[in-house]
mmCIF file of N, CA and C in Angstrom:
data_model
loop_
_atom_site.group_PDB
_atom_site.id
_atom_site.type_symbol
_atom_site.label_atom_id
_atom_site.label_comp_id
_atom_site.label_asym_id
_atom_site.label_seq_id
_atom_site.Cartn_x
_atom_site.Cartn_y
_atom_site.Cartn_z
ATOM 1 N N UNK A 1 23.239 -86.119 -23.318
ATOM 2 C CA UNK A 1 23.188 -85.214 -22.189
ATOM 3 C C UNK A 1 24.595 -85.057 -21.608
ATOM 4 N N UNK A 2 24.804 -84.046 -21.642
ATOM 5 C CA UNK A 2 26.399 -83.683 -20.580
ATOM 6 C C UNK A 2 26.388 -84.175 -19.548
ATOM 7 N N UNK A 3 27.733 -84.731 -19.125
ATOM 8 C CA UNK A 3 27.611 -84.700 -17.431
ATOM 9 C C UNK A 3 28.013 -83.803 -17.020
ATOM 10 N N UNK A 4 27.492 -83.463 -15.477
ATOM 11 C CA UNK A 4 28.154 -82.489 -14.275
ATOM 12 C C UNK A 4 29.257 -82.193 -14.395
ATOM 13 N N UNK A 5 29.603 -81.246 -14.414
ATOM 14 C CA UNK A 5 31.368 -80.859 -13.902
ATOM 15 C C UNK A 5 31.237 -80.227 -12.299
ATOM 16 N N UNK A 6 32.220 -81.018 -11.860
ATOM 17 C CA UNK A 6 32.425 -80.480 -10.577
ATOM 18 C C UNK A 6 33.220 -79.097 -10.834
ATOM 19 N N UNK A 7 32.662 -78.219 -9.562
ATOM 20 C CA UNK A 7 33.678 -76.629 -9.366
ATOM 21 C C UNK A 7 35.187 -77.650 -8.521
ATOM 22 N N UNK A 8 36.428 -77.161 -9.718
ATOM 23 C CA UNK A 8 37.615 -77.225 -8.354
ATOM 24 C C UNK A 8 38.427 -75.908 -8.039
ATOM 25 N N UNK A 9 38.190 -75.509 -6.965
ATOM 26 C CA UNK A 9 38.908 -74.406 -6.085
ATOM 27 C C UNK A 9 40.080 -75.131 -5.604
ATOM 28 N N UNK A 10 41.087 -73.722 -5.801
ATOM 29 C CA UNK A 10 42.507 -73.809 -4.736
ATOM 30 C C UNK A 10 42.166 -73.395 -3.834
ATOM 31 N N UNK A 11 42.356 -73.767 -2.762
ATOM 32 C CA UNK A 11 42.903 -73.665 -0.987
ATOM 33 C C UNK A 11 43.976 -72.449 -0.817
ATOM 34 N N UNK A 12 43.906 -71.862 0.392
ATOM 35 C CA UNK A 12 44.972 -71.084 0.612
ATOM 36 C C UNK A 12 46.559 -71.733 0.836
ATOM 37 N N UNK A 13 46.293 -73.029 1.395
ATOM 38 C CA UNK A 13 47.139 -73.632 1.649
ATOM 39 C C UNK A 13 47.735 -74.344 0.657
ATOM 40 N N UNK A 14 47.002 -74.835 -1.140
ATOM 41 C CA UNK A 14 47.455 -74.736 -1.879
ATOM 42 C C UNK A 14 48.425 -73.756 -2.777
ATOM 43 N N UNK A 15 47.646 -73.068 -2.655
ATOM 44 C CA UNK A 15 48.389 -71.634 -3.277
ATOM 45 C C UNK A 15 49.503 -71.233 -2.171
ATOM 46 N N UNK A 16 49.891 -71.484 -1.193
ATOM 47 C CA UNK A 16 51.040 -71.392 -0.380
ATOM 48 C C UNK A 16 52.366 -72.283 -1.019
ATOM 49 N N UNK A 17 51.448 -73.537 -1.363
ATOM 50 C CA UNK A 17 52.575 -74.709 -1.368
ATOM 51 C C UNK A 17 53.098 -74.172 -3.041
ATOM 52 N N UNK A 18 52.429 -73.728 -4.133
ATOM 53 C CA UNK A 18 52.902 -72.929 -5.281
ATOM 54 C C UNK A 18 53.801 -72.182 -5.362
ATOM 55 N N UNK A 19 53.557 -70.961 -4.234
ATOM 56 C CA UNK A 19 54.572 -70.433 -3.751
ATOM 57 C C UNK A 19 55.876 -70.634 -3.448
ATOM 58 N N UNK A 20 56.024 -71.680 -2.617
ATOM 59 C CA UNK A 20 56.931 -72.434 -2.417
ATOM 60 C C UNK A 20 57.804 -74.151 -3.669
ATOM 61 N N UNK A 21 57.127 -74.775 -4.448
ATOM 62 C CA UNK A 21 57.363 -74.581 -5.661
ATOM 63 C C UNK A 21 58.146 -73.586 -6.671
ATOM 64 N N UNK A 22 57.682 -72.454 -6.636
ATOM 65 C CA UNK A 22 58.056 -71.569 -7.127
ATOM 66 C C UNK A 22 59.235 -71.161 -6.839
ATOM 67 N N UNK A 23 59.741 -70.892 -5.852
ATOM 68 C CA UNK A 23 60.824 -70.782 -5.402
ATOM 69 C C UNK A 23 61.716 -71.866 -5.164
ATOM 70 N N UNK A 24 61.532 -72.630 -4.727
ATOM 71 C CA UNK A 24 62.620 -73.985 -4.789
ATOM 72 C C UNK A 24 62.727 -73.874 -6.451
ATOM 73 N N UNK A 25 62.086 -74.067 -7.869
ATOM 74 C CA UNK A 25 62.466 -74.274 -8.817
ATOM 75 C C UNK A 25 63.576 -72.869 -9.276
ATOM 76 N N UNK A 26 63.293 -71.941 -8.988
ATOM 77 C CA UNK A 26 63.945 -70.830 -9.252
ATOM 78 C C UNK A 26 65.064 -70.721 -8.565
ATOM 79 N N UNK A 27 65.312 -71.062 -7.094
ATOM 80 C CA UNK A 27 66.559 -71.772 -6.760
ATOM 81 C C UNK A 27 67.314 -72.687 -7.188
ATOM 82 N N UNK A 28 66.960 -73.896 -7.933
ATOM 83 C CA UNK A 28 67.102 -74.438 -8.675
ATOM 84 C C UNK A 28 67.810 -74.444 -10.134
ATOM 85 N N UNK A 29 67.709 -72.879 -10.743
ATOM 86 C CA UNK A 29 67.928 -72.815 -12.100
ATOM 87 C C UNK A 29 66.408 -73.448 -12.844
ATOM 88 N N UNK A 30 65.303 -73.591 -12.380
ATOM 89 C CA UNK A 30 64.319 -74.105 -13.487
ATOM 90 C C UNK A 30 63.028 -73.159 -13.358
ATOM 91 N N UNK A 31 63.249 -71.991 -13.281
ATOM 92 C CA UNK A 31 62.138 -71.135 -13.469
ATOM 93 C C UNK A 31 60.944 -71.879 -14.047
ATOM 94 N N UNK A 32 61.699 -71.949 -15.492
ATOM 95 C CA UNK A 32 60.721 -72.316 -16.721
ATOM 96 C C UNK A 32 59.571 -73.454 -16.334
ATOM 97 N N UNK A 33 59.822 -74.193 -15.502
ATOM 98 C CA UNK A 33 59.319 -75.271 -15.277
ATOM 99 C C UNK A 33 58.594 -74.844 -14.269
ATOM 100 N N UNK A 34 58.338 -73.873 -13.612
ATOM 101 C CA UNK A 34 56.793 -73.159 -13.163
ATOM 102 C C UNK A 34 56.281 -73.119 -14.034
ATOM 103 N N UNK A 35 56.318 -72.326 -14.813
ATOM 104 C CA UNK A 35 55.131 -72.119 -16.316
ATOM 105 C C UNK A 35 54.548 -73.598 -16.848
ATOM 106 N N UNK A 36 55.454 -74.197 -16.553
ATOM 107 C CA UNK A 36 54.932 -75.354 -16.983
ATOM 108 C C UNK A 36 54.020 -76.401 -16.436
ATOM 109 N N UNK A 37 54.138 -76.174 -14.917
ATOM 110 C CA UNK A 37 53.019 -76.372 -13.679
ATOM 111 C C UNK A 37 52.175 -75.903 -13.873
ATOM 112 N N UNK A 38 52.072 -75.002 -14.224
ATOM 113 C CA UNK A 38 50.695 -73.818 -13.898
ATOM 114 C C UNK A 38 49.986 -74.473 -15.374
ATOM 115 N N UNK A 39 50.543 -74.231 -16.212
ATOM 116 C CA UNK A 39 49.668 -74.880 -18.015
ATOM 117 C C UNK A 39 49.365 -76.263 -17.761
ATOM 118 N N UNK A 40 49.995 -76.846 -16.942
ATOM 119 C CA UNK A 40 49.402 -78.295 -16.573
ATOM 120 C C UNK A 40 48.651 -78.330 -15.881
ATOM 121 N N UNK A 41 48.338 -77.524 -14.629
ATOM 122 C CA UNK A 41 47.204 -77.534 -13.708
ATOM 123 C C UNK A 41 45.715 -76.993 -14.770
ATOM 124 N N UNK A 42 46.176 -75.906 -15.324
ATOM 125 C CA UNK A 42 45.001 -75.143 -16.441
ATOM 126 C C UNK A 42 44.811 -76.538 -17.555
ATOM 127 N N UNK A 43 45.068 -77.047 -17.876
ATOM 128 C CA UNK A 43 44.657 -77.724 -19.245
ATOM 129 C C UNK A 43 44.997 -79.525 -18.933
ATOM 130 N N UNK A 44 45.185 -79.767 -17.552
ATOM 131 C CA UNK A 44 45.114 -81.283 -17.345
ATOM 132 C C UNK A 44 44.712 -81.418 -16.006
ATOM 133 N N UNK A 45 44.772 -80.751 -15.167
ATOM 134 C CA UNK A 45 44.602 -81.640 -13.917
ATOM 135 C C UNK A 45 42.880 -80.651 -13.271
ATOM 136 N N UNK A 46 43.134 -80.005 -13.448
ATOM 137 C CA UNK A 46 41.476 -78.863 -13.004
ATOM 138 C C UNK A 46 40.698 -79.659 -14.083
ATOM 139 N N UNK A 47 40.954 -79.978 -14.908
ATOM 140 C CA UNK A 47 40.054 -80.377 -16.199
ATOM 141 C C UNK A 47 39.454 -81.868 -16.051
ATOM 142 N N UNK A 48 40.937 -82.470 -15.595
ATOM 143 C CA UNK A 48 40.276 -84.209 -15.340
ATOM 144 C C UNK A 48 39.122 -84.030 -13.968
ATOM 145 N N UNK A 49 39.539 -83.317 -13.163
ATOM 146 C CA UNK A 49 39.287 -83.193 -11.504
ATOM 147 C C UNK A 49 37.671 -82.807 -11.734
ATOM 148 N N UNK A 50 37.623 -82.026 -12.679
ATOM 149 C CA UNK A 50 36.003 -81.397 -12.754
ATOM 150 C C UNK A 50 35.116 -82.416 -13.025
ATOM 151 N N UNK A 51 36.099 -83.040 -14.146
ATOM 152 C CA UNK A 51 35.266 -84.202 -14.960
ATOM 153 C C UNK A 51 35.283 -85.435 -14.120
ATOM 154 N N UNK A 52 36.399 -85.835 -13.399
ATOM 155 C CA UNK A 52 35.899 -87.184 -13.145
ATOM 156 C C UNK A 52 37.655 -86.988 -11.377
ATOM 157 N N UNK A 53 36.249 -86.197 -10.742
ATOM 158 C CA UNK A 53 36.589 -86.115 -9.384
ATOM 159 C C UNK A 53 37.585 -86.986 -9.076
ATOM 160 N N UNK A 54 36.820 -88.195 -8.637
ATOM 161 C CA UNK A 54 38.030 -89.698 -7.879
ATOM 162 C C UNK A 54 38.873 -89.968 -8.785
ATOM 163 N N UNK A 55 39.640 -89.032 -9.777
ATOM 164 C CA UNK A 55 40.143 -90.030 -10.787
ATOM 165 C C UNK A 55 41.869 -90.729 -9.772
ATOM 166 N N UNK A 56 41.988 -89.433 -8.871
ATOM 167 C CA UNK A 56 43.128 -90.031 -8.027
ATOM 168 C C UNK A 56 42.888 -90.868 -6.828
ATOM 169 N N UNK A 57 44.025 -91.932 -6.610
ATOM 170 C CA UNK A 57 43.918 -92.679 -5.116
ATOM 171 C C UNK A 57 43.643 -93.009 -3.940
ATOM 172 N N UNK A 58 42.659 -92.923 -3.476
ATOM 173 C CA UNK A 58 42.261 -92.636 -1.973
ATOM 174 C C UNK A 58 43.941 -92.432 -1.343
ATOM 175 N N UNK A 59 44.131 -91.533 -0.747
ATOM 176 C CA UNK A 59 45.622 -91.194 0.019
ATOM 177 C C UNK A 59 45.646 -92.442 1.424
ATOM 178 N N UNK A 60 44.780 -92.630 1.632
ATOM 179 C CA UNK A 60 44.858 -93.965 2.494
ATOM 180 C C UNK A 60 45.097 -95.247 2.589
ATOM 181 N N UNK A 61 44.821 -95.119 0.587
ATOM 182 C CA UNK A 61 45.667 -96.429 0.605
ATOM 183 C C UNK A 61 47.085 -96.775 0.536
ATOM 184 N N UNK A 62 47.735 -95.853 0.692
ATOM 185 C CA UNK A 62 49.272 -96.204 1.572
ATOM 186 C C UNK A 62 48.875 -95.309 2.696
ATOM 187 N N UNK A 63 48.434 -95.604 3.738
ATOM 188 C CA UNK A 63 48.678 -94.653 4.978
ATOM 189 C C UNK A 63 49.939 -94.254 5.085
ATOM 190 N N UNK A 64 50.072 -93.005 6.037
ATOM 191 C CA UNK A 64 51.606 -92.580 6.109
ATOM 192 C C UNK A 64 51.962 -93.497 7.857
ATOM 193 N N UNK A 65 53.294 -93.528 8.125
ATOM 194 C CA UNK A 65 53.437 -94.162 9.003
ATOM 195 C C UNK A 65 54.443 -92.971 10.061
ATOM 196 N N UNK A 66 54.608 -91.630 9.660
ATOM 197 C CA UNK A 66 55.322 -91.422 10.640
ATOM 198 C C UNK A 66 54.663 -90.955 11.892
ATOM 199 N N UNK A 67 54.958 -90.383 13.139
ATOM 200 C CA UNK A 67 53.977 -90.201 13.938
ATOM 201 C C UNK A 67 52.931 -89.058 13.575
ATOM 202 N N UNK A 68 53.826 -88.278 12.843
ATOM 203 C CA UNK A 68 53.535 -86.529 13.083
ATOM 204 C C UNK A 68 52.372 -86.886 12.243
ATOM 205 N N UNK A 69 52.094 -87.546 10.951
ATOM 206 C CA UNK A 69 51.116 -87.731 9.885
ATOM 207 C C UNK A 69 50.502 -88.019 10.470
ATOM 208 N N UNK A 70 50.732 -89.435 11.610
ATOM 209 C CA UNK A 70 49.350 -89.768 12.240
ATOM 210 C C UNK A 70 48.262 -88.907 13.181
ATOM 211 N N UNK A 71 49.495 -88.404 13.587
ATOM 212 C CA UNK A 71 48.576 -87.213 14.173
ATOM 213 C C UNK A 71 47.844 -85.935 13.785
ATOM 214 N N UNK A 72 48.190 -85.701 12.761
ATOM 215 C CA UNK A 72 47.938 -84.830 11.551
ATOM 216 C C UNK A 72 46.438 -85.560 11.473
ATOM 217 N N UNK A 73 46.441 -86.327 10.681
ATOM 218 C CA UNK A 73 45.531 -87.472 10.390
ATOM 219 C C UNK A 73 44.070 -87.410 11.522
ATOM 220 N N UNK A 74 44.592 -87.594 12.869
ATOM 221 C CA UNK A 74 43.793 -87.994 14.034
ATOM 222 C C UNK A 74 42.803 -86.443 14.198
ATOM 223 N N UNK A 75 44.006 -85.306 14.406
ATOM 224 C CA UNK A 75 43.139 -84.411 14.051
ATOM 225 C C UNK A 75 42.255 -84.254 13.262
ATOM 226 N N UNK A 76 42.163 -84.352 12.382
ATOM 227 C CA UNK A 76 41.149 -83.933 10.965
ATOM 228 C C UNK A 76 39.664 -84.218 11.901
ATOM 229 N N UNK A 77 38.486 -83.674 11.151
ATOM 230 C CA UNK A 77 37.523 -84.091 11.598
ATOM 231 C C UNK A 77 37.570 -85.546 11.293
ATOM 232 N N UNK A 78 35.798 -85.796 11.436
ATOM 233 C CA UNK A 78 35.528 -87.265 11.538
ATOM 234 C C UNK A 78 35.249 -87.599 10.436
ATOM 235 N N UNK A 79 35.435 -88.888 9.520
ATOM 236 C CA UNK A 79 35.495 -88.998 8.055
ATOM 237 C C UNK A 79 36.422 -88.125 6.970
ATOM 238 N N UNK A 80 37.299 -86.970 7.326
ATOM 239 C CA UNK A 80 38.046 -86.207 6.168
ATOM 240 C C UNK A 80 38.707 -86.938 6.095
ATOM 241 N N UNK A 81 39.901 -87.551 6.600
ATOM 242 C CA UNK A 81 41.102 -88.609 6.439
ATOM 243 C C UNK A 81 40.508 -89.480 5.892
ATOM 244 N N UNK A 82 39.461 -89.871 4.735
ATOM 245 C CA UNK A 82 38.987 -91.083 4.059
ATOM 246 C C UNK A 82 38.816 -90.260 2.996
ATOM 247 N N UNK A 83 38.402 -89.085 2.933
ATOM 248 C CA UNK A 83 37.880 -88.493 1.832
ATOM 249 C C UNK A 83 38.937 -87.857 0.979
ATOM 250 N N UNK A 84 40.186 -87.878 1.638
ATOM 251 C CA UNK A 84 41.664 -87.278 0.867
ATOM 252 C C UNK A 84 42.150 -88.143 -0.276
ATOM 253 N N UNK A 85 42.459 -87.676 -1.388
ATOM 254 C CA UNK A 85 42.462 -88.313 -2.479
ATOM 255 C C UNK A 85 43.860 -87.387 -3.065
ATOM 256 N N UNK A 86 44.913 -88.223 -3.556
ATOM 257 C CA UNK A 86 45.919 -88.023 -3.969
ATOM 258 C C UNK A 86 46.602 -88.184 -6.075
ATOM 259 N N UNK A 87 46.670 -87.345 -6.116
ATOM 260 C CA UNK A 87 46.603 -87.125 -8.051
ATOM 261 C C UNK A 87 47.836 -86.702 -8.234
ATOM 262 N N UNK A 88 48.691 -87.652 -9.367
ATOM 263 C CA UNK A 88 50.690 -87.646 -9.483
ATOM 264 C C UNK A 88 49.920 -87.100 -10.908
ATOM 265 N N UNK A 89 50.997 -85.983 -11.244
ATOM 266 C CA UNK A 89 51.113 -85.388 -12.400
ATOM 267 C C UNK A 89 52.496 -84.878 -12.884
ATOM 268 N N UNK A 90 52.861 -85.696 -13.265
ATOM 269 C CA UNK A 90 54.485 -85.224 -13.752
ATOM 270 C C UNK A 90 55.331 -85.677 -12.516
ATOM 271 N N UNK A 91 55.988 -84.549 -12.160
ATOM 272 C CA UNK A 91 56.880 -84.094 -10.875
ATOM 273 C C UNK A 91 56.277 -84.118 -9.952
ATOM 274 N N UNK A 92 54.917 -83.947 -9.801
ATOM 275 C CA UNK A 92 53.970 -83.515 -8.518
ATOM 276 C C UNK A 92 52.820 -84.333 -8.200
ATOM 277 N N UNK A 93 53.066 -83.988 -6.792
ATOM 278 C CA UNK A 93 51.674 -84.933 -6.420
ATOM 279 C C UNK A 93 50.272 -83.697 -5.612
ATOM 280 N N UNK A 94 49.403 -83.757 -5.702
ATOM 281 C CA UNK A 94 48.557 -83.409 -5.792
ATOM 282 C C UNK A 94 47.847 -83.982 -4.919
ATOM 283 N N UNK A 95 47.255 -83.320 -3.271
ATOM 284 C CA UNK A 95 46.209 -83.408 -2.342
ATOM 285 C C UNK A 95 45.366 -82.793 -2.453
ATOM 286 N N UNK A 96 44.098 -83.434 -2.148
ATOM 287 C CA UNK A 96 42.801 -83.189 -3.158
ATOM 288 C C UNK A 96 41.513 -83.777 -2.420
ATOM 289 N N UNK A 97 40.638 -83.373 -2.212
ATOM 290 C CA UNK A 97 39.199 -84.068 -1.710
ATOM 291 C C UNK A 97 37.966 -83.564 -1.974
ATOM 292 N N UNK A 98 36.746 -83.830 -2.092
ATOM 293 C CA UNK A 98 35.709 -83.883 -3.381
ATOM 294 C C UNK A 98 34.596 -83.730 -1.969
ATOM 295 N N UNK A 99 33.982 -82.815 -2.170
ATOM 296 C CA UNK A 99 32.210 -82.501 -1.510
ATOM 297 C C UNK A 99 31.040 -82.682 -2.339
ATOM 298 N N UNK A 100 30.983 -83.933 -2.169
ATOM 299 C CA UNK A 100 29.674 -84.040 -3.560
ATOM 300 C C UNK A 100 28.816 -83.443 -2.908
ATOM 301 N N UNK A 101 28.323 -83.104 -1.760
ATOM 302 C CA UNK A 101 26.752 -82.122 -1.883
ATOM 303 C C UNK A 101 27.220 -80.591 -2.483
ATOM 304 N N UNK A 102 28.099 -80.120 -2.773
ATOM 305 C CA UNK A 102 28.602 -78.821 -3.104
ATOM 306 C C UNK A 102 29.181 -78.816 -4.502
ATOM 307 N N UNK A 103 29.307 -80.374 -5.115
ATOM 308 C CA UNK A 103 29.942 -80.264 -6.664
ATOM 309 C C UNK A 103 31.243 -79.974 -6.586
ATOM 310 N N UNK A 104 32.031 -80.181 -5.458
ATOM 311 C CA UNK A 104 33.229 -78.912 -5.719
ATOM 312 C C UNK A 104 34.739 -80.189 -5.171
ATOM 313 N N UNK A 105 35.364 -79.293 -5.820
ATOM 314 C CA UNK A 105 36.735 -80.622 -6.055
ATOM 315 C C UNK A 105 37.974 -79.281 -5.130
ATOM 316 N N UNK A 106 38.548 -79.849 -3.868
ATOM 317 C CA UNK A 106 39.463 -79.109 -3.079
ATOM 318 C C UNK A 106 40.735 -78.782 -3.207
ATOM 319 N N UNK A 107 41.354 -78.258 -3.817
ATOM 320 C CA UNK A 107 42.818 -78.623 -3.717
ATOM 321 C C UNK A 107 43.792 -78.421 -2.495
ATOM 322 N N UNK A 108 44.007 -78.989 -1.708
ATOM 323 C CA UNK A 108 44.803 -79.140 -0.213
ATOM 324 C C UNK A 108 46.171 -78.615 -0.408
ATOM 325 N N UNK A 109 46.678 -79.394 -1.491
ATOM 326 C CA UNK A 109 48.304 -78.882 -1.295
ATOM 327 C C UNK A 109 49.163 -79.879 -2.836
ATOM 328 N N UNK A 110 50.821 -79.884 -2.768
ATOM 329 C CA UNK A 110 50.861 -79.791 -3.750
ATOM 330 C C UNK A 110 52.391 -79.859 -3.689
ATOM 331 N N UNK A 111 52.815 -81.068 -4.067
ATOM 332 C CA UNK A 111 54.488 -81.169 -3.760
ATOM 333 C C UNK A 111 55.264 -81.925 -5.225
ATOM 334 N N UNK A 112 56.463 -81.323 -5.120
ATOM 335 C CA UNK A 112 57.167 -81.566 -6.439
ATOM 336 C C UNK A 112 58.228 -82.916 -5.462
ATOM 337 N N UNK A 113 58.620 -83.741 -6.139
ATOM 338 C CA UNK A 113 58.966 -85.165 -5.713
ATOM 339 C C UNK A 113 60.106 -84.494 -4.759
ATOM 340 N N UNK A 114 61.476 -83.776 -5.393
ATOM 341 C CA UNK A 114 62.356 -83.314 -5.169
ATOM 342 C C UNK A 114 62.823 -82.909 -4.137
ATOM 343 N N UNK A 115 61.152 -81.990 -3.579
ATOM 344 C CA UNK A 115 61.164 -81.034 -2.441
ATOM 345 C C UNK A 115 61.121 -82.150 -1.161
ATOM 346 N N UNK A 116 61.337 -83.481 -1.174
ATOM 347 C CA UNK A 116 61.156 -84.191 -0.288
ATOM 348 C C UNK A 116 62.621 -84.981 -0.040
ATOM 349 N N UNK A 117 63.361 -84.065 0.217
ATOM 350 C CA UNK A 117 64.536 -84.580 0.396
ATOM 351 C C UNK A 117 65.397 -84.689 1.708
ATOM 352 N N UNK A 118 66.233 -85.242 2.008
ATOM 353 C CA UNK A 118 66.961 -84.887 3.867
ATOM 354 C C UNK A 118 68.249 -84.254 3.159
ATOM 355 N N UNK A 119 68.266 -83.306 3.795
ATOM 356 C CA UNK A 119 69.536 -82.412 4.689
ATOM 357 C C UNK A 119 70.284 -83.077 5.055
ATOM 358 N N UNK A 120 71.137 -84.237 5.131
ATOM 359 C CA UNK A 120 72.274 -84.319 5.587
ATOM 360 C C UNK A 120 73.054 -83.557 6.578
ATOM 361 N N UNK A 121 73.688 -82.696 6.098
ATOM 362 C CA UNK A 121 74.410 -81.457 6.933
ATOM 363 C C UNK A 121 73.388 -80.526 7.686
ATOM 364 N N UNK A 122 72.375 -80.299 7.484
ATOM 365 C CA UNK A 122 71.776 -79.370 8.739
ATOM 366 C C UNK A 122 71.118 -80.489 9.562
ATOM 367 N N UNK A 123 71.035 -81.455 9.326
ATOM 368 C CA UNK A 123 70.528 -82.797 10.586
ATOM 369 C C UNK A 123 71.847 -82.856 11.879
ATOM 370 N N UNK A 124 73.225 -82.796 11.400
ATOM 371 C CA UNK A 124 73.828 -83.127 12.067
ATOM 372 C C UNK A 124 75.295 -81.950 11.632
ATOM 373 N N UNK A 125 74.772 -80.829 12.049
ATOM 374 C CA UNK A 125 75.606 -79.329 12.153
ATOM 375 C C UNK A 125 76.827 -80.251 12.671
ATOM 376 N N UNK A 126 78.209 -79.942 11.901
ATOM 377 C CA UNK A 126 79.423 -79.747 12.536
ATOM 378 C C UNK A 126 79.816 -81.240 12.043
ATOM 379 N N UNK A 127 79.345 -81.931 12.169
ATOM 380 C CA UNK A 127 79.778 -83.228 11.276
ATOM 381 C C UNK A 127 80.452 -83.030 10.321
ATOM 382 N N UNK A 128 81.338 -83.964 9.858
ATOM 383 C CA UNK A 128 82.638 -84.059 8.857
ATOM 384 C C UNK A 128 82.212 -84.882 8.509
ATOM 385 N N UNK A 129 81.335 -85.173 7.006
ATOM 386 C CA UNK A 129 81.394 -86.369 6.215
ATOM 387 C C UNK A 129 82.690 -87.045 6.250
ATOM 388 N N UNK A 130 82.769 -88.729 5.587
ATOM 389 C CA UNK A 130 83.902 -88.918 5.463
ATOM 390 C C UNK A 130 84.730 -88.595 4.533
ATOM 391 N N UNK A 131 86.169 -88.810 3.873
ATOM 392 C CA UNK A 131 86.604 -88.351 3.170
ATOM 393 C C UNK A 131 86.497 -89.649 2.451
ATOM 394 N N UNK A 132 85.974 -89.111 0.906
ATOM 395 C CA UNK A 132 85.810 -89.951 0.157
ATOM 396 C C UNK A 132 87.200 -91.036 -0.637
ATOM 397 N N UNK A 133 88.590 -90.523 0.110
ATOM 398 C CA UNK A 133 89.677 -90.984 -0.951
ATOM 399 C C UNK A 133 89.678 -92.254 -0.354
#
């Protein structure tokens, strides 16, 4: 007997964060490596997700510690912040949460490691690094 496949839908707010992907890589010089997101989402990660929902981390088990997350967090309804489940695929990590009365697997959002970087110079406009000699 087959098992169930869960339905997984993108979010608007997924398909935003693609967007944005998309453009940081193309800023970048790595176009190509969209195409290569997208054939990985089609033929590995929608595919595991259908088949075997929890296959990623409860996102809680590293809670985040800065304030803004926590509050992020506090908002959510009651029980969603348990039900967020986090899936690394390559470059990217993958926010994600599962409605078993609906069969259906969420995709939240969607970040390439990279895109998580500090600014230096726009933190602190007008600053003169030091001189390296």
């Amino acid at each position: 007997m087959a098992e169930a496949l869960h339905r997984v839908e993108l979010t608007a707010s997924f398909l935003e964060r693609l967007d944005a992907i998309e453009a940081f890589l193309a800023e970048a010089d790595a176009a190509f490596a969209f195409d290569d997101l997208l054939a990985g989402l089609r033929a590995t990660v929608i595919p595991n997700l259908a088949r075997f929902p929890r296959i990623g981390r409860r996102y809680l088990d590293n809670p985040p510690q800065s304030a803004e997350a926590l509050a992020q967090l506090a908002a959510l309804p009651a029980g969603a912040a348990s039900a967020l489940r986090e899936y690394l695929h390559g470059d990217y990590l993958v926010l994600y949460t599962v409605v078993d009365a609906s069969a259906t697997v969420y995709l939240l959002s969607i970040r390439h490691h990279r895109q998580l970087s500090f600014d230096f110079a726009h933190l602190w406009p007008g600053a003169n690094p030091p001189d390296p000699r």
